[in-house]
CSV table of C-alpha atoms in Angstrom, one decimal:
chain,number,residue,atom,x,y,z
A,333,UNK,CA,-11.8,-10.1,27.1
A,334,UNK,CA,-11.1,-7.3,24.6
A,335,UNK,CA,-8.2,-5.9,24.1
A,336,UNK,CA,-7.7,-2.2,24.6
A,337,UNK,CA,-4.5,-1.8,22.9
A,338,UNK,CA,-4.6,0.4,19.6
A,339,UNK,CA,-4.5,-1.6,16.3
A,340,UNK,CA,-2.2,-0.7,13.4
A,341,UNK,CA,-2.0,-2.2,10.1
A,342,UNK,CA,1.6,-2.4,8.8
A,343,UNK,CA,1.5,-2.5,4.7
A,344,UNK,CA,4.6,-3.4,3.1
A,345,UNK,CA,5.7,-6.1,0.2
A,346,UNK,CA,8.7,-6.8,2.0
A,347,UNK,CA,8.7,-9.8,4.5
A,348,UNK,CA,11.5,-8.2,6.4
A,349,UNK,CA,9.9,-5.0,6.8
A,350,UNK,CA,6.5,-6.3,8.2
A,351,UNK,CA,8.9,-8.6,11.0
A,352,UNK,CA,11.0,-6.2,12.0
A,353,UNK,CA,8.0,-3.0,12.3
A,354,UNK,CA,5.8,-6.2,14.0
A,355,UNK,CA,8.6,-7.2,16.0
A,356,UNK,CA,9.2,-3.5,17.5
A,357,UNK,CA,5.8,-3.0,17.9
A,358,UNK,CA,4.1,-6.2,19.0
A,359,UNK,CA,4.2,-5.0,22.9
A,360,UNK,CA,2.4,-2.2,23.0
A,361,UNK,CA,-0.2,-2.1,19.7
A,362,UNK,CA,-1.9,-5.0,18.2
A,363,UNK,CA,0.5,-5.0,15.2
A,364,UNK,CA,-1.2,-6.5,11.9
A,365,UNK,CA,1.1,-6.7,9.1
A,366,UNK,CA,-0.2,-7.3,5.4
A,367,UNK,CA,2.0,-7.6,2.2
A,368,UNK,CA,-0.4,-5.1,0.0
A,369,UNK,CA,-3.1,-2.9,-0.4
A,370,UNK,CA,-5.2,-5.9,-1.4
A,371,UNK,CA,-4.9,-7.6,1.2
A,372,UNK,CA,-5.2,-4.3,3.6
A,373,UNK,CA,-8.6,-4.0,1.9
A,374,UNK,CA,-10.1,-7.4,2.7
A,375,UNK,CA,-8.6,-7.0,6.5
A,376,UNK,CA,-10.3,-3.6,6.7
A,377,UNK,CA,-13.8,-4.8,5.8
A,378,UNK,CA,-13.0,-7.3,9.1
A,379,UNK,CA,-11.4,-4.9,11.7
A,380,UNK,CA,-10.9,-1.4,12.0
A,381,UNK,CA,-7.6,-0.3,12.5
A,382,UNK,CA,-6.3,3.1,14.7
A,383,UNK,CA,-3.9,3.5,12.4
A,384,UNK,CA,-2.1,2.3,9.3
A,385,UNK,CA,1.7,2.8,8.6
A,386,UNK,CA,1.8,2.4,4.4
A,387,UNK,CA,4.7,1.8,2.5
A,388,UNK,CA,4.9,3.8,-1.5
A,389,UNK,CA,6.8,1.2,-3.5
A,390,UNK,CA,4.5,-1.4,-3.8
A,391,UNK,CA,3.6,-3.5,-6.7
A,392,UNK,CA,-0.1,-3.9,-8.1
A,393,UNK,CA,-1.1,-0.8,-6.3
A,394,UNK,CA,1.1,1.8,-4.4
A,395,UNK,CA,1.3,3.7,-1.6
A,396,UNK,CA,-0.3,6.8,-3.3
A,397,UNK,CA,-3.0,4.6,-5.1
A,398,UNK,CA,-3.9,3.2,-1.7
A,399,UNK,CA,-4.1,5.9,0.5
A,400,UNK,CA,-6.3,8.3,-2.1
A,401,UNK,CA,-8.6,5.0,-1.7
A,402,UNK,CA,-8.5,5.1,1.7
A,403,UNK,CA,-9.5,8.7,1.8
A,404,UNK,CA,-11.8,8.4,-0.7
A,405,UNK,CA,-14.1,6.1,1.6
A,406,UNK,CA,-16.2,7.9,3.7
A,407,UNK,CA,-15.9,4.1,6.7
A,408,UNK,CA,-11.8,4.8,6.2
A,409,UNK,CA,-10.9,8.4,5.5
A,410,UNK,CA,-10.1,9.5,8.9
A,411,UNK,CA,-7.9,6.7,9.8
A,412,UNK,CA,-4.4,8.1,9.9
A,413,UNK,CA,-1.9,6.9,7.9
A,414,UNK,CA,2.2,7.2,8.3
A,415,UNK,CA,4.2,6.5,5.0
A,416,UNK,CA,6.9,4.1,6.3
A,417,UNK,CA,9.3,4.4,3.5
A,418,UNK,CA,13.2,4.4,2.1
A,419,UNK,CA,12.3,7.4,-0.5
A,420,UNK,CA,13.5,10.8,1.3
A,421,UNK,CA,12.9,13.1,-1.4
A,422,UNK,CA,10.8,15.9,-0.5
A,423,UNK,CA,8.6,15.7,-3.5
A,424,UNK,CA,7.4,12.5,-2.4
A,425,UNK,CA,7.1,14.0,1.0
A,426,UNK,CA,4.9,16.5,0.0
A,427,UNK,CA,2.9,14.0,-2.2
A,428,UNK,CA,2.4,11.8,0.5
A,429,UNK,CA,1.6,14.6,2.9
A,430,UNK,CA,-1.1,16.7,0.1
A,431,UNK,CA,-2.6,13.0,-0.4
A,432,UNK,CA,-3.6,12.8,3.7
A,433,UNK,CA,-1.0,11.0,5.6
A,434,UNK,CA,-0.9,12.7,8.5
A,435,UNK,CA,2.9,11.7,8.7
A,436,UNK,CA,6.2,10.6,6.6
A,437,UNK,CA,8.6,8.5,8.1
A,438,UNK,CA,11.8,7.1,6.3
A,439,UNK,CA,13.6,3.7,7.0
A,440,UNK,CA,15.6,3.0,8.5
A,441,UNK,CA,14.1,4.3,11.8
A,442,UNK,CA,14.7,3.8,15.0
A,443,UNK,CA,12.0,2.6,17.5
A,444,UNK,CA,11.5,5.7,19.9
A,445,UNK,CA,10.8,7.8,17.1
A,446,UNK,CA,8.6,5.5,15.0
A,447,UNK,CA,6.5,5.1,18.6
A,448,UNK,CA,6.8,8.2,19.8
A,449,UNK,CA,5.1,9.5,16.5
A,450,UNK,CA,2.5,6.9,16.6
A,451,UNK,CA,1.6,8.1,20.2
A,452,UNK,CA,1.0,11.1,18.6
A,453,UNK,CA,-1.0,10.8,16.2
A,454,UNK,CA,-3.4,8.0,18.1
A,455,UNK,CA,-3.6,10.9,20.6
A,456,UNK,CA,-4.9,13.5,17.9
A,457,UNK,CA,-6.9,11.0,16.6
A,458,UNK,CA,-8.5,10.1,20.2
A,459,UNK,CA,-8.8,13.8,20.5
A,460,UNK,CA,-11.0,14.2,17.2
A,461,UNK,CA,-13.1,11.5,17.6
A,462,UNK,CA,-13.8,12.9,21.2
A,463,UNK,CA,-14.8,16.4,19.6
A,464,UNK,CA,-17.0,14.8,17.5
A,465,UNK,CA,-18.5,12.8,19.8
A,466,UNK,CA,-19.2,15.6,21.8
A,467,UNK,CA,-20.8,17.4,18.3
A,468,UNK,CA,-23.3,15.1,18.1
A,469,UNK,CA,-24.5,14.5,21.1
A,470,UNK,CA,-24.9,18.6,21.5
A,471,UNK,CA,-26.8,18.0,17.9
A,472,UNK,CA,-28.9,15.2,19.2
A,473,UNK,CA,-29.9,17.2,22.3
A,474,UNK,CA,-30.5,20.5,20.0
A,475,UNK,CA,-33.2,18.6,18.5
């Protein structure tokens, strides 16, 4: 049977991140968790996710680097992404935020709010893809 559940891919080089996020999330999204953008790319050419919470401080390639790659690709750029981050400064806020995410989140966070801003932002994004399913099918039917 398959699951209905939203998918999120957690991205984060730390091992304790990824179990505790996995851990809070694991009973109501499919959680997967991946230790860098690498390996968020090869898992994104196998499953597409609802959403994607991103850490910045990465090495190899960082949060920034990932996410203008992300919405740079035409099968990826409207999947949202949350930077899940320590780094508060509003610069990077507004860096992450000018780049796309559709939100910023800093660690530690509690479990209500990191849900409760997942919710919604799977609802907006539900709530676009139903407007432009809508769209097309007027298209389709203009023709």
């Amino acid at each position: 049977m398959k699951s209905t559940r939203n998918k999120i891919i957690m991205v984060d080089d730390n091992i304790t991140n990824l179990t505790v996020a996995k851990n809070l999330l694991t009973d109501i999204y499919d959680i997967f968790t991946v230790p860098s953008a690498k390996k968020l790319f090869q898992l994104i050419e196998k499953l597409t996710p609802d959403l994607i919470l991103l850490d910045i401080e990465m090495p190899e390639m960082n949060g920034y680097e990932t996410i203008e790659r992300l919405k740079s690709n035409e099968s990826t750029a409207s999947i949202p992404v949350i930077f899940l981050t320590a780094d508060d400064s509003s610069e990077n806020k507004e860096k992450g935020l000018s780049l796309g995410a559709v939100d910023y989140i800093t660690k530690p966070f509690s479990k209500e709010l990191l849900v409760k801003r997942i919710e919604v932002h799977l609802l907006d994004k539900a709530q676009k893809d139903s407007l432009n399913n809508c769209s097309q099918n007027l298209e389709k039917n203009d023709q």
